[in-house]
PDB file of C-alpha atoms in Angstrom:
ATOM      1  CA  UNK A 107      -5.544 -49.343 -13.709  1.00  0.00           C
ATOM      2  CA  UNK A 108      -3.967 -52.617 -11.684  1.00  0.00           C
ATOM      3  CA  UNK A 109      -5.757 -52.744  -8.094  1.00  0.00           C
ATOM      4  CA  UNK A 110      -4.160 -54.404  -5.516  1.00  0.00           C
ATOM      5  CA  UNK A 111      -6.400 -56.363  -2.773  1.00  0.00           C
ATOM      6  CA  UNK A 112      -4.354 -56.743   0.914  1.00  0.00           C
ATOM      7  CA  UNK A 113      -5.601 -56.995   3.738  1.00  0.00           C
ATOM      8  CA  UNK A 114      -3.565 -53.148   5.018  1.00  0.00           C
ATOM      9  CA  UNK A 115      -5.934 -53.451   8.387  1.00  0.00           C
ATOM     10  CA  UNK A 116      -4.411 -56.771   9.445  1.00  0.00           C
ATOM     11  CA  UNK A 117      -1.242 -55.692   8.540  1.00  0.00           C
ATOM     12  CA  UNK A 118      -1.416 -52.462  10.547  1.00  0.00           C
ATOM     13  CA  UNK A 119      -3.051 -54.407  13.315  1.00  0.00           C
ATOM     14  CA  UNK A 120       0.075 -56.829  13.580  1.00  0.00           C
ATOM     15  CA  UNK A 121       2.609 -53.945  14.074  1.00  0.00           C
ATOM     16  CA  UNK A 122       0.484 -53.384  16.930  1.00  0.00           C
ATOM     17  CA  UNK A 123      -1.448 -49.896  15.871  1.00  0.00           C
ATOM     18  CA  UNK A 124      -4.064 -49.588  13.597  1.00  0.00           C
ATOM     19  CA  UNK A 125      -3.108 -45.658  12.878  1.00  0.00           C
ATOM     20  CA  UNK A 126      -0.748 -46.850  10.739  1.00  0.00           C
ATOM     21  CA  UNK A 127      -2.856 -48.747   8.121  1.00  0.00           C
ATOM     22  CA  UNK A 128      -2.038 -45.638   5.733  1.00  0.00           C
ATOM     23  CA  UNK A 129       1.654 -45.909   6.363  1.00  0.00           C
ATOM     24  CA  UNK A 130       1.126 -49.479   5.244  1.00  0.00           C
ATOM     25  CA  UNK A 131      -0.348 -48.400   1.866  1.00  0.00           C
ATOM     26  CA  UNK A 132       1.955 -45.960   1.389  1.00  0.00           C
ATOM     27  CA  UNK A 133       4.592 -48.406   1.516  1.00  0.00           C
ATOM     28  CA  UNK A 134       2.376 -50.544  -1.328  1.00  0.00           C
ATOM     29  CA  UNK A 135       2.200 -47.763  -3.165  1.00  0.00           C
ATOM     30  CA  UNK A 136       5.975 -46.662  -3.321  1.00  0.00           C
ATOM     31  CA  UNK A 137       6.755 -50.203  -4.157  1.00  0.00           C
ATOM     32  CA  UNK A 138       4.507 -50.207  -7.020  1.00  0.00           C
ATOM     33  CA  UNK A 139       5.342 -46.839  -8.515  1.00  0.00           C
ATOM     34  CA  UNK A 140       8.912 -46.972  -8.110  1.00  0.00           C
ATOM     35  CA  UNK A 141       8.977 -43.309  -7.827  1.00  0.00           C
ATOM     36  CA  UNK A 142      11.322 -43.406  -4.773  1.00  0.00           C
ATOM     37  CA  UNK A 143      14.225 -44.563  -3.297  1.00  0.00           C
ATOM     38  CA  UNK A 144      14.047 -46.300   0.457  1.00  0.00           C
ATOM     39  CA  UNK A 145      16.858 -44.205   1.379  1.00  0.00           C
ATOM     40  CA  UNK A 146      15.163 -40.906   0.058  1.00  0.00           C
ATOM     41  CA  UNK A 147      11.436 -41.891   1.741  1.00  0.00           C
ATOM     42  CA  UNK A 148      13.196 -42.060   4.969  1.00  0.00           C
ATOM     43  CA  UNK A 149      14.775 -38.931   4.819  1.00  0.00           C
ATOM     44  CA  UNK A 150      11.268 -37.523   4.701  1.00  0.00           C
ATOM     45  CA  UNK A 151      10.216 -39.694   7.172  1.00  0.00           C
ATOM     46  CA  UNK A 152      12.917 -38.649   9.653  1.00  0.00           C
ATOM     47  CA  UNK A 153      12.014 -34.768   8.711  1.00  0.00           C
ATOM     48  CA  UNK A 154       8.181 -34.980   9.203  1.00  0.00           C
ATOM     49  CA  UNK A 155       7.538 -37.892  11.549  1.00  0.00           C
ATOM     50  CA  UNK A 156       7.867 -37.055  15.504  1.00  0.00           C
ATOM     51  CA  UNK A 157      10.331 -39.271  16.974  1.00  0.00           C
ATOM     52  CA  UNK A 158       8.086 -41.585  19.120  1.00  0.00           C
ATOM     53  CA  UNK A 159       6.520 -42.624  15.764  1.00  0.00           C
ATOM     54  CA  UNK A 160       9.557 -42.671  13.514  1.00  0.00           C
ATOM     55  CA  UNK A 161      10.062 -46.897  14.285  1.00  0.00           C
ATOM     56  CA  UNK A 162       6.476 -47.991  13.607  1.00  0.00           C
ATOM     57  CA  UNK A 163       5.966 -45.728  10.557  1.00  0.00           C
ATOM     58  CA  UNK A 164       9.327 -47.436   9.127  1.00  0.00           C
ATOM     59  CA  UNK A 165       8.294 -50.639   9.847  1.00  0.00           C
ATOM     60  CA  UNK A 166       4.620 -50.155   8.650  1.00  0.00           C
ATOM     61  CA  UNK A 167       6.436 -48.650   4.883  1.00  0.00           C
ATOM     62  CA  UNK A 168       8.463 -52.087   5.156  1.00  0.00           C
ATOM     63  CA  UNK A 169       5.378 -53.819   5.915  1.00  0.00           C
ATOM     64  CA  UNK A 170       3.717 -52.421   2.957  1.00  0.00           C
ATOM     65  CA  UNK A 171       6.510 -52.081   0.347  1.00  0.00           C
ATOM     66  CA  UNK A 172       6.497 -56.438   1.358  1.00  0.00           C
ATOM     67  CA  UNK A 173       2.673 -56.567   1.057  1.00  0.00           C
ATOM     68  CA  UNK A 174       3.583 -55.305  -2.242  1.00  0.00           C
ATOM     69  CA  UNK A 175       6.605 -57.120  -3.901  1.00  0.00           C
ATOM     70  CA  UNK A 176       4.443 -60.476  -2.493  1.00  0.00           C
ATOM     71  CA  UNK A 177       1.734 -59.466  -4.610  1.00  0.00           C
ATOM     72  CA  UNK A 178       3.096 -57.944  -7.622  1.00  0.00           C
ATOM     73  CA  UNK A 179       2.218 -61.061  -9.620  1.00  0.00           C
ATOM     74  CA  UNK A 180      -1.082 -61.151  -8.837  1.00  0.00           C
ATOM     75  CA  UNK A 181      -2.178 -57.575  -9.590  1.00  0.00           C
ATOM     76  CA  UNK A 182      -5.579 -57.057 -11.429  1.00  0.00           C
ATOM     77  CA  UNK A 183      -5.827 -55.078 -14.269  1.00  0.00           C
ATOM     78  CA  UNK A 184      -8.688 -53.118 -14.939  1.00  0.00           C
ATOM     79  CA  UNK A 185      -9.506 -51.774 -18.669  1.00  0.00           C
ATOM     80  CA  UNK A 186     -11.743 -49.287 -19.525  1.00  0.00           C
ATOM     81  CA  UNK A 187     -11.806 -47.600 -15.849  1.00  0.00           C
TER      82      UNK A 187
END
């Protein structure tokens, strides 16, 4: 288990809405896992995001997928959990 401490609240709060503190962790989560492609997360984005929330969302998975990479080296890992 590796747990990753950022502050996703601040984050969200500097894009200017906190609604999108999940978007944020999303975007540390994708980085992390690797399981998907920028180009393929915004397809889905585009598909199931209405359009007056499209912008924020993709700057709040930017935000998060940066939270991320700046972190990477300082993950915690967990045994026995």
């Amino acid at each position: 288990v590796r747990i990753l401490t950022v502050h996703f609240a601040g984050i969200a709060d500097s894009l200017g809405d906190m609604r999108v503190m999940n978007v944020v962790m999303l975007g540390a989560l994708l980085e992390l896992a690797a399981v998907l492609g920028a180009a393929e997360v915004d397809a889905a984005l585009v598909r199931h995001v209405k359009a007056r929330w499209l912008e924020l969302d993709r700057k709040a998975l930017l935000a998060g997928r940066e939270a991320a990479r700046s972190w990477a080296g300082k993950l915690e890992v967990v045994h026995g959990v």
